[in-house]
Amino acid sequence: MERQRQQGSWSIISMFVVASIIGTVVGISLTSSLAFSASQAGKSWAKFDASGNLIKPEGYREWVYVGAPLTPDDMNDGKAPFPEFHSVYIDPDSYKHYTRTGNFRDGTIIVKELISVGSKEAPSGNGYFMGDFIGLEATVKDSKRFAKEPANWAYFTFSPVPPRPNVMMKPKAKMMPTESCNLCHQGFAQHDWVFTQYYPVLKAAKP
Amino acid sequence: MERQRQQGSWSIISMFVVASIIGTVVGISLTSSLAFSASQAGKSWAKFDASGNLIKPEGYREWVYVGAPLTPDDMNDGKAPFPEFHSVYIDPDSYKHYTRTGNFRDGTIIVKELISVGSKEAPSGNGYFMGDFIGLEATVKDSKRFAKEPANWAYFTFSPVPPRPNVMMKPKAKMMPTESCNLCHQGFAQHDWVFTQYYPVLKAAKP
């Protein structure tokens, strides 16, 4: 009788232990699969409000930088269309997709941060050196939201007009008229309306 | 008796359920705290071989980009010391530390990737546009390994000599002689031997 009772409590304890182990394994898999699905879900990093305005992206300086074209005012009669350095970033999930496929997935967001020329002389030589942040532009590829746009890309600007430092970027932006951006992208961009020819990181990442 | 037995199996089932829930919570916390400690460990991203050579960093194009100075050959009598674009990156853990403290932690690695000028005209205007990867430089701050170096920074180059495209970077590099790099950094760099004045991302991230 005593032995039976002992056996009974042992089997309850072992059942408890087994259940805890199963639970722990379930917990770990659950967390890992959630983390996995977050990065693989194909969820876009572009966020829109209810009226379809693109909300100013945050944290893009920790995205993947792809290149920095420079169109200084002093080489463009004082009026570069995009003054002056353009640091260009792609969201990390779309970058991963690009390294696997060589294509921009649905939901890709590419950000272009405009930076003034701060100086033209440094210990490393004559040249162009970055000054202040003065503008922020973005493009988003979305086959549902921008079904009618060429290649489903839409363009947005958060920059003050004219671009200048110490001015807050707009918190959200309406899509630009198609013709104002797409004409250049459509005619001259190397791959899928994106100027990959100026982005060595994307050129190198193409599988 | 039947009722007692029923109550018994119910309490075993509820114990099993409770144990599973506890296990799941333990599993989730365990995974999260592991992920947390991996990013907070303060481990350096710089890797050295047994002889103290810095091993060429990998994956730095997914680190945090801080700025891109440009010293084109055509503005430096055809011979820029660092031709031509310099895409500069910091490892993500040291960037996080910098955003919290405004300082470069022990173990910081900063990478400078050299890129040729590919063209000087584009749809966005006249300027300088990136061509090919032609060199790779790095600096590491390590108070133990480089105890005798000014501010504990050492400098390394993986670039071919002269810098040129389609040439493999060296797989590892010996520390450069102190005087060959430190003189400029010591005299002109804005913060702790780093040219933060040309890196707007670091200027903006300073707390």
XYZ file of C-alpha atoms in Angstrom:
414
model
C 0.000 0.000 0.000
C 2.806 2.418 1.062
C 4.803 1.266 -1.965
C 1.795 1.829 -4.263
C 1.361 5.358 -2.900
C 5.092 6.042 -3.412
C 4.939 4.742 -6.966
C 1.895 6.988 -7.470
C 3.698 10.162 -6.348
C 6.759 9.233 -8.415
C 4.690 8.897 -11.540
C 3.009 12.265 -10.818
C 6.427 13.886 -10.343
C 7.822 12.346 -13.522
C 4.697 13.415 -15.398
C 5.238 16.967 -14.052
C 8.888 16.892 -15.146
C 7.991 15.551 -18.597
C 5.269 18.200 -18.986
C 7.712 20.953 -17.988
C 10.293 19.725 -20.498
C 7.671 19.505 -23.263
C 6.496 22.992 -22.297
C 10.028 24.383 -22.400
C 10.645 22.883 -25.837
C 7.284 24.270 -27.043
C 8.233 27.684 -25.618
C 11.612 27.748 -27.323
C 10.192 26.606 -30.688
C 7.349 29.094 -30.379
C 9.765 31.988 -29.787
C 12.151 30.867 -32.535
C 9.385 30.315 -35.066
C 7.878 33.702 -34.224
C 11.310 35.322 -34.736
C 11.721 33.334 -37.953
C 8.281 34.228 -39.281
C 8.825 37.925 -38.495
C 11.879 37.973 -40.759
C 10.479 35.659 -43.434
C 6.834 36.686 -43.457
C 7.304 39.052 -46.358
C 5.828 41.813 -44.225
C 6.664 45.225 -45.613
C 8.665 47.720 -43.546
C 6.652 50.529 -45.173
C 3.825 51.787 -42.955
C 0.830 53.737 -44.266
C -1.932 55.647 -42.492
C -5.638 55.102 -43.222
C -5.560 57.722 -46.014
C -2.669 55.977 -47.783
C 0.047 58.414 -46.702
C 3.463 56.847 -46.126
C 4.487 57.318 -42.500
C 8.072 58.617 -42.186
C 10.236 55.521 -41.721
C 12.155 55.236 -38.449
C 15.414 53.459 -37.736
C 16.431 53.370 -41.413
C 20.022 54.343 -40.504
C 20.301 50.764 -39.215
C 18.945 49.302 -42.476
C 21.288 48.139 -45.254
C 23.146 51.023 -46.927
C 23.620 50.415 -50.658
C 25.528 53.483 -51.882
C 25.921 57.272 -51.750
C 25.639 59.214 -55.018
C 26.727 62.853 -54.811
C 25.228 65.725 -56.831
C 26.766 68.827 -55.233
C 25.162 72.219 -55.807
C 28.527 73.578 -57.018
C 28.501 71.133 -59.957
C 24.855 71.923 -60.816
C 24.720 75.735 -61.164
C 23.879 76.000 -57.475
C 20.663 74.003 -57.841
C 21.066 70.233 -57.732
C 17.682 68.479 -58.031
C 18.679 66.358 -55.010
C 21.220 68.273 -52.935
C 23.792 66.897 -52.273
C 24.983 63.513 -50.905
C 22.257 60.822 -51.154
C 22.751 58.013 -48.615
C 20.549 55.195 -49.887
C 19.200 52.353 -47.710
C 17.009 49.290 -48.320
C 14.995 47.546 -45.572
C 16.786 44.416 -44.258
C 14.116 41.853 -45.286
C 14.014 43.149 -48.862
C 17.825 43.115 -48.930
C 17.813 39.445 -47.846
C 15.278 38.703 -50.584
C 17.461 40.551 -53.123
C 20.581 38.559 -52.165
C 18.605 35.348 -52.819
C 16.715 36.362 -55.974
C 18.300 39.497 -57.457
C 14.857 41.116 -57.413
C 12.954 43.636 -55.327
C 10.122 41.886 -53.482
C 6.617 43.246 -53.127
C 6.734 45.611 -50.123
C 10.333 46.785 -50.672
C 11.076 50.231 -49.251
C 14.172 52.171 -50.317
C 15.075 55.377 -48.474
C 17.271 58.226 -49.733
C 18.601 60.590 -47.077
C 19.902 63.914 -48.384
C 22.996 65.417 -46.768
C 24.650 68.781 -47.479
C 28.309 69.162 -48.385
C 29.975 70.255 -45.143
C 33.512 70.833 -46.398
C 35.753 70.243 -49.397
C 39.077 69.746 -47.657
C 40.167 67.187 -45.082
C 43.375 65.477 -43.911
C 42.654 62.703 -46.433
C 42.702 65.154 -49.361
C 40.486 67.446 -51.394
C 36.995 66.228 -52.002
C 33.467 66.353 -50.683
C 32.681 65.699 -47.020
C 29.246 65.313 -45.468
C 27.603 68.112 -43.474
C 23.988 68.074 -42.238
C 20.892 65.995 -42.919
C 18.603 68.118 -45.126
C 16.031 65.792 -46.683
C 14.421 62.379 -46.790
C 12.828 60.611 -49.771
C 11.430 57.089 -50.148
C 10.104 54.695 -52.736
C 7.860 51.693 -52.062
C 6.995 48.781 -54.375
C 3.490 47.432 -53.692
C 1.512 45.564 -56.337
C -1.831 46.034 -54.559
C -1.524 49.586 -53.268
C 0.216 50.909 -56.402
C -1.306 48.564 -58.967
C -1.544 51.366 -61.529
C 1.965 52.783 -61.042
C 4.748 51.733 -63.430
C 6.292 48.534 -62.031
C 4.227 49.226 -58.870
C 6.693 51.744 -57.429
C 5.476 54.955 -55.759
C 7.642 57.881 -54.627
C 7.428 60.062 -51.526
C 9.238 63.060 -50.072
C 9.462 64.096 -46.424
C 11.964 66.892 -47.173
C 11.399 70.538 -46.306
C 11.145 72.809 -49.391
C 13.816 73.920 -50.110
C 15.924 71.203 -48.442
C 17.690 72.649 -45.405
C 19.189 71.583 -42.080
C 17.619 71.879 -38.638
C 14.115 71.481 -40.067
C 11.946 68.533 -39.028
C 11.068 66.166 -41.856
C 7.316 65.790 -42.484
C 5.793 62.997 -40.348
C 3.966 61.516 -43.365
C 3.823 62.016 -47.118
C 1.356 61.660 -49.990
C 2.450 59.784 -53.108
C 4.161 62.087 -55.640
C 2.529 62.495 -59.068
C 3.691 59.594 -61.236
C 5.377 61.723 -63.906
C 7.490 63.725 -61.441
C 9.721 60.767 -60.479
C 9.037 57.831 -62.712
C 10.238 59.381 -65.940
C 13.886 59.246 -64.848
C 13.586 55.906 -63.072
C 11.785 54.317 -66.002
C 14.255 55.556 -68.591
C 17.623 55.215 -66.886
C 17.480 52.929 -63.848
C 19.330 49.677 -64.463
C 17.080 47.172 -62.719
C 13.333 47.365 -62.010
C 13.189 51.182 -61.841
C 16.051 51.283 -59.262
C 19.421 52.904 -60.072
C 21.353 49.777 -59.110
C 24.223 50.885 -61.380
C 25.165 53.473 -58.701
C 24.703 51.101 -55.731
C 27.787 48.845 -55.545
C 26.400 46.939 -52.536
C 23.389 45.808 -54.616
C 25.575 45.066 -57.646
C 27.771 42.832 -55.458
C 24.806 41.178 -53.700
C 23.085 40.066 -56.926
C 23.156 36.252 -56.960
C -14.945 6.221 -4.870
C -15.646 6.910 -8.571
C -15.895 10.580 -7.743
C -12.575 10.485 -5.818
C -10.874 8.804 -8.772
C -12.335 11.457 -11.102
C -11.113 14.257 -8.854
C -7.708 12.558 -8.810
C -7.393 12.460 -12.602
C -8.616 16.073 -12.853
C -5.914 17.262 -10.460
C -3.275 15.296 -12.403
C -4.495 16.885 -15.646
C -4.521 20.387 -14.151
C -1.029 19.791 -12.740
C 0.107 18.697 -16.209
C -1.409 21.819 -17.755
C 0.167 24.091 -15.123
C 3.548 22.413 -15.611
C 3.294 22.841 -19.389
C 2.449 26.529 -19.014
C 5.331 27.079 -16.574
C 7.621 25.208 -18.977
C 6.486 27.333 -21.922
C 7.110 30.550 -19.995
C 10.549 29.269 -18.928
C 11.304 28.359 -22.557
C 10.310 31.783 -23.870
C 12.276 33.667 -21.185
C 15.290 31.423 -21.731
C 15.322 32.141 -25.473
C 14.754 35.876 -25.011
C 17.437 36.230 -22.351
C 19.909 34.307 -24.522
C 19.149 36.633 -27.451
C 19.526 39.623 -25.118
C 22.867 38.494 -23.711
C 24.241 37.818 -27.213
C 23.651 41.437 -28.197
C 24.791 42.895 -24.867
C 27.803 40.698 -24.231
C 30.303 43.402 -25.173
C 32.129 40.892 -27.370
C 34.228 42.530 -30.076
C 33.354 41.956 -33.727
C 37.078 42.152 -34.587
C 38.678 38.720 -35.023
C 42.429 38.119 -34.821
C 44.570 35.076 -35.671
C 47.129 33.601 -33.253
C 49.852 35.945 -34.578
C 47.726 39.040 -33.934
C 46.739 39.670 -37.557
C 43.264 41.117 -38.035
C 41.129 38.691 -40.050
C 39.265 40.443 -42.889
C 35.834 41.279 -41.486
C 32.826 39.659 -43.169
C 29.270 40.901 -43.437
C 30.248 44.520 -42.698
C 27.912 45.764 -45.461
C 25.115 44.886 -43.033
C 26.742 46.835 -40.168
C 25.789 50.441 -39.428
C 26.914 52.851 -42.158
C 27.998 56.218 -40.714
C 28.998 58.287 -43.759
C 30.800 58.377 -47.110
C 33.611 60.913 -47.570
C 34.818 61.339 -51.155
C 38.388 62.145 -52.211
C 38.346 61.700 -55.986
C 41.604 61.250 -57.874
C 40.625 64.125 -60.177
C 40.658 66.557 -57.232
C 43.983 65.216 -55.904
C 46.395 65.413 -58.890
C 45.377 61.891 -59.878
C 46.612 60.397 -56.600
C 44.155 60.532 -53.707
C 45.622 58.902 -50.577
C 42.350 56.965 -50.244
C 40.732 56.663 -53.664
C 37.895 57.586 -53.921
C 34.542 57.132 -52.108
C 35.005 55.823 -48.530
C 31.907 54.002 -47.242
C 32.431 53.841 -43.480
C 30.733 51.291 -41.181
C 30.790 50.569 -37.425
C 29.896 47.179 -35.915
C 26.298 47.114 -34.576
C 27.151 46.468 -30.888
C 29.626 49.362 -30.795
C 27.041 51.568 -32.520
C 24.480 50.689 -29.805
C 27.088 51.521 -27.157
C 27.812 54.840 -28.909
C 24.122 55.798 -29.017
C 23.969 55.254 -25.233
C 27.308 56.788 -24.198
C 28.684 58.888 -27.075
C 31.908 56.910 -26.816
C 33.664 54.106 -28.671
C 33.728 50.999 -26.479
C 36.732 48.717 -26.078
C 36.590 46.313 -29.027
C 35.030 48.778 -31.508
C 35.800 48.009 -35.145
C 35.290 50.619 -37.866
C 35.609 49.586 -41.508
C 36.305 51.856 -44.503
C 35.471 50.390 -47.914
C 37.071 52.186 -50.868
C 35.041 52.591 -54.059
C 36.144 54.084 -57.382
C 34.276 56.903 -59.122
C 32.246 55.129 -61.809
C 30.742 58.161 -63.552
C 30.264 61.894 -63.184
C 26.897 62.317 -64.847
C 23.524 60.810 -64.056
C 19.811 61.644 -64.503
C 19.934 63.336 -61.077
C 22.638 65.788 -62.206
C 26.386 66.214 -62.438
C 28.389 64.769 -59.608
C 30.230 61.691 -58.476
C 28.700 58.225 -58.703
C 30.109 55.020 -57.270
C 31.873 52.439 -59.444
C 33.746 49.370 -58.127
C 35.012 48.226 -54.742
C 38.790 48.736 -54.758
C 39.976 48.583 -51.162
C 39.211 47.795 -47.539
C 40.690 49.381 -44.392
C 39.837 48.918 -40.715
C 40.622 50.331 -37.296
C 40.146 48.535 -33.971
C 40.179 49.957 -30.438
C 41.502 47.423 -27.923
C 43.025 48.509 -24.617
C 44.748 45.145 -24.011
C 45.929 44.243 -27.492
C 46.947 47.817 -28.402
C 47.881 49.080 -24.942
C 50.819 51.072 -26.370
C 48.974 52.640 -29.317
C 47.593 56.186 -28.995
C 44.089 55.894 -27.506
C 44.414 52.120 -28.116
C 43.479 52.312 -31.795
C 45.335 50.212 -34.411
C 44.963 50.495 -38.199
C 44.885 47.792 -40.871
C 44.659 47.587 -44.650
C 43.371 44.707 -46.750
C 43.592 46.714 -49.994
C 45.624 45.680 -53.016
C 48.498 48.074 -53.800
C 47.643 50.181 -55.733
C 43.898 49.961 -54.976
C 42.104 48.454 -57.983
C 38.940 46.539 -58.833
C 38.586 42.798 -59.430
C 41.418 42.026 -57.031
C 40.754 39.963 -53.905
C 41.317 41.809 -50.651
C 43.963 40.237 -48.377
C 42.427 37.623 -46.028
C 44.257 39.103 -43.008
C 46.394 42.112 -42.189
C 49.209 43.096 -39.833
C 48.861 46.294 -37.815
C 50.151 49.352 -39.730
C 53.123 51.256 -38.234
C 51.712 53.734 -35.698
C 53.021 56.872 -37.415
C 51.530 56.001 -40.827
C 47.903 56.499 -39.732
C 47.760 57.963 -36.270
C 49.316 61.300 -37.111
C 46.233 62.454 -39.047
C 43.750 60.817 -36.681
C 45.462 62.235 -33.608
C 45.664 65.766 -35.006
C 42.376 66.233 -36.804
C 39.780 63.651 -35.796
C 36.982 65.223 -33.785
C 36.298 62.521 -31.198
C 38.621 59.845 -29.835
C 40.799 59.608 -32.989
C 37.691 59.080 -35.200
C 36.684 61.639 -37.866
C 33.143 61.926 -36.476
C 32.871 65.417 -38.024
C 32.425 63.725 -41.441
C 30.019 61.031 -40.210
C 26.555 62.614 -39.827
C 25.028 59.361 -38.544
C 27.408 59.391 -35.556
C 26.933 63.115 -35.010
C 23.149 62.553 -34.860
C 23.419 59.435 -32.655
C 25.483 61.155 -29.936
C 23.308 61.235 -26.803
